[in-house]
Amino acid sequence: MSIPFVEAHTHLDHYDEAELADVLASYGELPCVSWAVTIDMESWAEAQKRAVNRPEILPTFGIHPWEAHRYHDRLDELDEPIAASAHLGEIGLDFVWVKEEEHWPWQIEIFDYFLVRAAAQNKIVNLHTKGAEQLTADKLRQFKVERALVHWYSGPIDAFDDLVSLGCYFSFGIELPHSEHIQTLARRCPRDRILTETDGPGAQEWLTGERASPRQIPSFVTLLAELHGVDAAEMKGQVWENYQHMMGN
């Protein structure tokens, strides 16, 4: 088997049936391994169904910060899926797109709840950090979470450097070709912490009006290679090695 590409953050449950068929086909054709994050109880159930008999797909349970207000008073319901999930995500904080400031304390409450259990159960967390980048770093340090993947980081460089110092991995994807700031971050990122993602299907739609596909990942690898002054094959191998190392393999 050739070295696979890495899809470190996707919402597999959000694809319609026709799109899903192509996504699953692409995993075999590229080939590609996929971390299918979820945002609530319903998406966790659906992602698990879509991952049946697909060893290349890792579905994980999370409560997205956009959904935290629905679960802050139901914390006991989270224990079973947290325990059942190999790792955890998508979780985190968002003080930019969530305009209702009264929801922010609920985000923190949910985030803390997951981090305590991630540390106790030695699980990797797949993180959303928008507008709360330094607080995220502080929380990882507070709860002694040792393995974290920060998806689509676009925040300040000082918080980025702090997250690097904590050993975090970073997944770069659909905004990489469009953002000089994210390209700067990608250059700054240690090569052994780089991963790739699409945040499909909706993230690309938000950015360019199109739906994201894992078939875009080779182009991200090529751009990352250019930013680091290596060839694409070397970067592809590095990303796979990074993913394996993060997973403890």
mmCIF file of C-alpha atoms in Angstrom:
data_model
loop_
_atom_site.group_PDB
_atom_site.id
_atom_site.type_symbol
_atom_site.label_atom_id
_atom_site.label_comp_id
_atom_site.label_asym_id
_atom_site.label_seq_id
_atom_site.Cartn_x
_atom_site.Cartn_y
_atom_site.Cartn_z
ATOM 1 C CA MET A 1 0.000 0.000 0.000
ATOM 2 C CA SER A 2 1.271 3.465 -0.869
ATOM 3 C CA ILE A 3 1.633 6.097 1.829
ATOM 4 C CA PRO A 4 -1.839 7.526 2.490
ATOM 5 C CA PHE A 5 -2.838 11.143 2.571
ATOM 6 C CA VAL A 6 -4.289 12.430 5.837
ATOM 7 C CA GLU A 7 -7.720 14.021 6.329
ATOM 8 C CA ALA A 8 -7.332 15.096 9.955
ATOM 9 C CA HIS A 9 -10.614 16.969 10.315
ATOM 10 C CA THR A 10 -13.806 16.333 8.374
ATOM 11 C CA HIS A 11 -17.525 16.215 9.092
ATOM 12 C CA LEU A 12 -18.325 12.948 7.339
ATOM 13 C CA ASP A 13 -21.912 12.978 8.581
ATOM 14 C CA HIS A 14 -22.587 16.274 6.753
ATOM 15 C CA TYR A 15 -22.118 14.875 3.240
ATOM 16 C CA ASP A 16 -25.230 13.925 1.305
ATOM 17 C CA GLU A 17 -25.460 10.397 -0.078
ATOM 18 C CA ALA A 18 -24.033 11.196 -3.517
ATOM 19 C CA GLU A 19 -21.139 13.166 -2.035
ATOM 20 C CA LEU A 20 -20.508 10.459 0.535
ATOM 21 C CA ALA A 21 -20.115 7.824 -2.168
ATOM 22 C CA ASP A 22 -17.412 9.910 -3.844
ATOM 23 C CA VAL A 23 -15.692 10.702 -0.535
ATOM 24 C CA LEU A 24 -15.521 7.030 0.398
ATOM 25 C CA ALA A 25 -14.262 6.151 -3.078
ATOM 26 C CA SER A 26 -11.563 8.804 -2.782
ATOM 27 C CA TYR A 27 -10.297 7.259 0.449
ATOM 28 C CA GLY A 28 -9.455 4.127 -1.493
ATOM 29 C CA GLU A 29 -8.184 5.846 -4.613
ATOM 30 C CA LEU A 30 -5.853 8.419 -3.053
ATOM 31 C CA PRO A 31 -5.519 6.539 -0.590
ATOM 32 C CA CYS A 32 -6.450 8.534 2.510
ATOM 33 C CA VAL A 33 -7.132 8.060 6.219
ATOM 34 C CA SER A 34 -9.802 10.224 7.797
ATOM 35 C CA TRP A 35 -10.588 11.609 11.235
ATOM 36 C CA ALA A 36 -14.350 12.177 11.212
ATOM 37 C CA VAL A 37 -15.135 14.659 13.964
ATOM 38 C CA THR A 38 -18.650 15.239 15.249
ATOM 39 C CA ILE A 39 -20.450 18.185 16.815
ATOM 40 C CA ASP A 40 -23.254 16.686 18.916
ATOM 41 C CA MET A 41 -24.979 13.432 19.855
ATOM 42 C CA GLU A 42 -26.805 13.135 16.539
ATOM 43 C CA SER A 43 -23.738 13.604 14.362
ATOM 44 C CA TRP A 44 -21.790 11.128 16.527
ATOM 45 C CA ALA A 45 -24.419 8.472 15.864
ATOM 46 C CA GLU A 46 -24.375 9.152 12.119
ATOM 47 C CA ALA A 47 -20.583 9.237 11.817
ATOM 48 C CA GLN A 48 -20.329 5.871 13.533
ATOM 49 C CA LYS A 49 -22.766 4.383 11.019
ATOM 50 C CA ARG A 50 -20.787 5.783 8.095
ATOM 51 C CA ALA A 51 -17.531 4.388 9.470
ATOM 52 C CA VAL A 52 -18.758 0.787 9.777
ATOM 53 C CA ASN A 53 -16.353 -1.586 7.999
ATOM 54 C CA ARG A 54 -14.180 1.385 7.016
ATOM 55 C CA PRO A 55 -10.939 1.005 8.988
ATOM 56 C CA GLU A 56 -9.498 4.108 7.349
ATOM 57 C CA ILE A 57 -12.118 6.268 9.127
ATOM 58 C CA LEU A 58 -11.801 7.307 12.772
ATOM 59 C CA PRO A 59 -15.114 8.722 14.064
ATOM 60 C CA THR A 60 -14.876 10.669 17.327
ATOM 61 C CA PHE A 61 -17.357 12.250 19.695
ATOM 62 C CA GLY A 62 -17.401 15.956 20.391
ATOM 63 C CA ILE A 63 -19.637 18.832 21.329
ATOM 64 C CA HIS A 64 -18.779 21.763 19.081
ATOM 65 C CA PRO A 65 -18.691 25.177 20.786
ATOM 66 C CA TRP A 66 -21.594 26.250 18.581
ATOM 67 C CA GLU A 67 -23.656 23.493 20.226
ATOM 68 C CA ALA A 68 -22.461 23.909 23.824
ATOM 69 C CA HIS A 69 -25.571 25.819 24.902
ATOM 70 C CA ARG A 70 -27.628 22.682 24.180
ATOM 71 C CA TYR A 71 -25.585 20.473 26.505
ATOM 72 C CA HIS A 72 -24.296 22.568 29.395
ATOM 73 C CA ASP A 73 -27.089 21.298 31.663
ATOM 74 C CA ARG A 74 -26.800 17.681 30.409
ATOM 75 C CA LEU A 75 -23.189 16.915 31.252
ATOM 76 C CA ASP A 76 -23.915 13.463 32.640
ATOM 77 C CA GLU A 77 -25.177 12.415 29.186
ATOM 78 C CA LEU A 78 -21.710 12.999 27.754
ATOM 79 C CA ASP A 79 -19.842 10.446 29.836
ATOM 80 C CA GLU A 80 -20.871 7.351 27.887
ATOM 81 C CA PRO A 81 -20.005 8.648 24.392
ATOM 82 C CA ILE A 82 -16.776 10.193 25.707
ATOM 83 C CA ALA A 83 -15.734 6.813 27.095
ATOM 84 C CA ALA A 84 -16.786 5.028 23.886
ATOM 85 C CA SER A 85 -14.883 7.365 21.574
ATOM 86 C CA ALA A 86 -11.264 6.503 20.763
ATOM 87 C CA HIS A 87 -10.362 10.191 20.849
ATOM 88 C CA LEU A 88 -12.394 13.410 21.178
ATOM 89 C CA GLY A 89 -13.490 16.140 18.806
ATOM 90 C CA GLU A 90 -14.583 18.482 17.608
ATOM 91 C CA ILE A 91 -14.406 20.422 20.844
ATOM 92 C CA GLY A 92 -13.171 23.846 21.833
ATOM 93 C CA LEU A 93 -14.078 27.499 22.043
ATOM 94 C CA ASP A 94 -15.416 30.122 19.631
ATOM 95 C CA PHE A 95 -15.708 33.742 20.693
ATOM 96 C CA VAL A 96 -15.930 35.038 17.103
ATOM 97 C CA TRP A 97 -18.737 33.261 15.275
ATOM 98 C CA VAL A 98 -20.796 32.750 18.438
ATOM 99 C CA LYS A 99 -22.099 36.273 18.944
ATOM 100 C CA GLU A 100 -24.171 35.448 22.039
ATOM 101 C CA GLU A 101 -21.670 36.234 24.791
ATOM 102 C CA GLU A 102 -23.968 34.634 27.338
ATOM 103 C CA HIS A 103 -23.145 31.298 25.657
ATOM 104 C CA TRP A 104 -19.395 31.645 26.162
ATOM 105 C CA PRO A 105 -19.329 30.408 29.788
ATOM 106 C CA TRP A 106 -21.236 27.313 28.646
ATOM 107 C CA GLN A 107 -18.583 26.701 25.990
ATOM 108 C CA ILE A 108 -15.892 26.867 28.665
ATOM 109 C CA GLU A 109 -17.848 24.523 30.927
ATOM 110 C CA ILE A 110 -18.215 21.924 28.166
ATOM 111 C CA PHE A 111 -14.601 22.338 27.067
ATOM 112 C CA ASP A 112 -13.322 21.847 30.610
ATOM 113 C CA TYR A 113 -15.502 18.752 30.975
ATOM 114 C CA PHE A 114 -13.967 17.173 27.885
ATOM 115 C CA LEU A 115 -10.401 18.142 28.764
ATOM 116 C CA VAL A 116 -10.594 16.582 32.219
ATOM 117 C CA ARG A 117 -11.684 13.317 30.636
ATOM 118 C CA ALA A 118 -9.241 13.538 27.740
ATOM 119 C CA ALA A 119 -6.369 13.785 30.213
ATOM 120 C CA ALA A 120 -7.710 10.990 32.417
ATOM 121 C CA GLN A 121 -8.367 8.686 29.441
ATOM 122 C CA ASN A 122 -5.222 9.656 27.483
ATOM 123 C CA LYS A 123 -7.181 10.770 24.425
ATOM 124 C CA ILE A 124 -6.260 13.181 21.669
ATOM 125 C CA VAL A 125 -8.477 16.255 21.311
ATOM 126 C CA ASN A 126 -9.352 17.790 17.934
ATOM 127 C CA LEU A 127 -9.745 21.499 18.642
ATOM 128 C CA HIS A 128 -11.673 24.537 17.443
ATOM 129 C CA THR A 129 -10.050 27.694 18.842
ATOM 130 C CA LYS A 130 -11.563 30.720 17.088
ATOM 131 C CA GLY A 131 -10.998 33.916 19.042
ATOM 132 C CA ALA A 132 -9.898 31.929 22.101
ATOM 133 C CA GLU A 133 -6.477 30.773 21.011
ATOM 134 C CA GLN A 134 -4.520 31.762 24.119
ATOM 135 C CA LEU A 135 -7.282 30.568 26.433
ATOM 136 C CA THR A 136 -7.155 27.214 24.641
ATOM 137 C CA ALA A 137 -3.423 26.955 25.306
ATOM 138 C CA ASP A 138 -3.995 27.906 28.939
ATOM 139 C CA LYS A 139 -6.683 25.237 29.290
ATOM 140 C CA LEU A 140 -4.498 22.513 27.777
ATOM 141 C CA ARG A 141 -1.797 23.452 30.247
ATOM 142 C CA GLN A 142 -4.235 23.644 33.179
ATOM 143 C CA PHE A 143 -5.716 20.201 32.549
ATOM 144 C CA LYS A 144 -2.424 18.611 31.455
ATOM 145 C CA VAL A 145 -3.739 17.439 28.094
ATOM 146 C CA GLU A 146 -0.696 16.047 26.324
ATOM 147 C CA ARG A 147 -2.043 15.283 22.841
ATOM 148 C CA ALA A 148 -3.946 17.879 20.855
ATOM 149 C CA LEU A 149 -4.637 18.692 17.224
ATOM 150 C CA VAL A 150 -5.530 22.307 16.477
ATOM 151 C CA HIS A 151 -7.607 22.453 13.323
ATOM 152 C CA TRP A 152 -7.605 25.436 10.922
ATOM 153 C CA TYR A 153 -5.614 27.751 13.183
ATOM 154 C CA SER A 154 -5.833 31.353 11.969
ATOM 155 C CA GLY A 155 -5.146 33.282 15.161
ATOM 156 C CA PRO A 156 -2.247 35.313 16.541
ATOM 157 C CA ILE A 157 1.335 34.137 16.252
ATOM 158 C CA ASP A 158 2.119 34.386 19.974
ATOM 159 C CA ALA A 159 -0.675 31.967 20.895
ATOM 160 C CA PHE A 160 0.382 29.736 17.992
ATOM 161 C CA ASP A 161 3.901 29.596 19.406
ATOM 162 C CA ASP A 162 2.511 28.729 22.841
ATOM 163 C CA LEU A 163 0.452 25.886 21.364
ATOM 164 C CA VAL A 164 3.570 24.657 19.553
ATOM 165 C CA SER A 165 5.439 24.687 22.872
ATOM 166 C CA LEU A 166 2.723 22.438 24.307
ATOM 167 C CA GLY A 167 3.341 19.845 21.590
ATOM 168 C CA CYS A 168 0.197 20.485 19.553
ATOM 169 C CA TYR A 169 -0.256 19.366 15.968
ATOM 170 C CA PHE A 170 -1.850 21.677 13.383
ATOM 171 C CA SER A 171 -3.984 20.736 10.380
ATOM 172 C CA PHE A 172 -3.897 23.032 7.348
ATOM 173 C CA GLY A 173 -6.496 22.946 4.606
ATOM 174 C CA ILE A 174 -8.854 24.867 2.439
ATOM 175 C CA GLU A 175 -7.871 28.411 3.476
ATOM 176 C CA LEU A 176 -4.144 27.731 3.053
ATOM 177 C CA PRO A 177 -4.047 28.740 -0.650
ATOM 178 C CA HIS A 178 -6.042 31.913 0.070
ATOM 179 C CA SER A 179 -4.443 33.360 3.217
ATOM 180 C CA GLU A 180 -0.963 34.838 3.547
ATOM 181 C CA HIS A 181 -1.336 34.724 7.337
ATOM 182 C CA ILE A 182 -2.071 30.993 7.329
ATOM 183 C CA GLN A 183 0.835 30.436 4.947
ATOM 184 C CA THR A 184 3.051 32.298 7.434
ATOM 185 C CA LEU A 185 1.794 30.023 10.207
ATOM 186 C CA ALA A 186 2.383 26.946 8.052
ATOM 187 C CA ARG A 187 5.988 28.021 7.413
ATOM 188 C CA ARG A 188 6.443 28.651 11.128
ATOM 189 C CA CYS A 189 4.958 25.299 12.120
ATOM 190 C CA PRO A 190 7.568 22.647 12.897
ATOM 191 C CA ARG A 191 7.532 20.158 10.051
ATOM 192 C CA ASP A 192 6.907 17.285 12.454
ATOM 193 C CA ARG A 193 3.632 18.880 13.648
ATOM 194 C CA ILE A 194 1.969 19.452 10.266
ATOM 195 C CA LEU A 195 -1.224 17.658 9.237
ATOM 196 C CA THR A 196 -3.797 18.243 6.489
ATOM 197 C CA GLU A 197 -7.578 18.600 6.509
ATOM 198 C CA THR A 198 -10.569 19.807 4.512
ATOM 199 C CA ASP A 199 -13.096 20.502 7.300
ATOM 200 C CA GLY A 200 -15.498 19.203 4.668
ATOM 201 C CA PRO A 201 -17.951 19.601 3.319
ATOM 202 C CA GLY A 202 -19.094 23.033 4.454
ATOM 203 C CA ALA A 203 -15.864 24.948 5.045
ATOM 204 C CA GLN A 204 -14.964 25.174 1.366
ATOM 205 C CA GLU A 205 -18.525 26.281 0.637
ATOM 206 C CA TRP A 206 -18.115 29.133 3.126
ATOM 207 C CA LEU A 207 -14.860 30.171 1.486
ATOM 208 C CA THR A 208 -15.431 29.720 -2.260
ATOM 209 C CA GLY A 209 -19.007 28.508 -2.682
ATOM 210 C CA GLU A 210 -17.935 24.932 -3.465
ATOM 211 C CA ARG A 211 -18.159 21.757 -1.396
ATOM 212 C CA ALA A 212 -14.937 20.339 0.031
ATOM 213 C CA SER A 213 -13.541 16.972 -1.034
ATOM 214 C CA PRO A 214 -10.616 14.858 0.158
ATOM 215 C CA ARG A 215 -9.413 14.990 -3.443
ATOM 216 C CA GLN A 216 -8.146 18.494 -2.627
ATOM 217 C CA ILE A 217 -5.673 17.225 -0.032
ATOM 218 C CA PRO A 218 -2.807 16.475 -2.469
ATOM 219 C CA SER A 219 -2.811 20.146 -3.493
ATOM 220 C CA PHE A 220 -2.497 21.185 0.160
ATOM 221 C CA VAL A 221 0.455 18.828 0.572
ATOM 222 C CA THR A 222 2.099 20.350 -2.503
ATOM 223 C CA LEU A 223 1.669 23.880 -1.158
ATOM 224 C CA LEU A 224 2.968 22.902 2.283
ATOM 225 C CA ALA A 225 5.981 21.335 0.585
ATOM 226 C CA GLU A 226 6.655 24.575 -1.295
ATOM 227 C CA LEU A 227 6.370 26.598 1.911
ATOM 228 C CA HIS A 228 8.926 24.333 3.594
ATOM 229 C CA GLY A 229 11.240 23.983 0.613
ATOM 230 C CA VAL A 230 10.871 20.236 0.168
ATOM 231 C CA ASP A 231 9.287 18.107 -2.530
ATOM 232 C CA ALA A 232 5.680 16.974 -2.326
ATOM 233 C CA ALA A 233 6.537 13.305 -1.808
ATOM 234 C CA GLU A 234 8.667 14.177 1.213
ATOM 235 C CA MET A 235 5.916 16.324 2.711
ATOM 236 C CA LYS A 236 3.325 13.609 2.102
ATOM 237 C CA GLY A 237 5.516 11.140 3.960
ATOM 238 C CA GLN A 238 6.101 13.649 6.752
ATOM 239 C CA VAL A 239 2.374 14.267 7.242
ATOM 240 C CA TRP A 240 1.698 10.526 7.419
ATOM 241 C CA GLU A 241 4.557 10.064 9.885
ATOM 242 C CA ASN A 242 3.179 12.932 11.985
ATOM 243 C CA TYR A 243 -0.290 11.410 12.045
ATOM 244 C CA GLN A 244 1.092 8.040 13.078
ATOM 245 C CA HIS A 245 3.201 9.618 15.808
ATOM 246 C CA MET A 246 0.261 11.640 17.128
ATOM 247 C CA MET A 247 -1.842 8.487 17.279
ATOM 248 C CA GLY A 248 0.902 6.702 19.179
ATOM 249 C CA ASN A 249 1.750 4.237 16.413
#
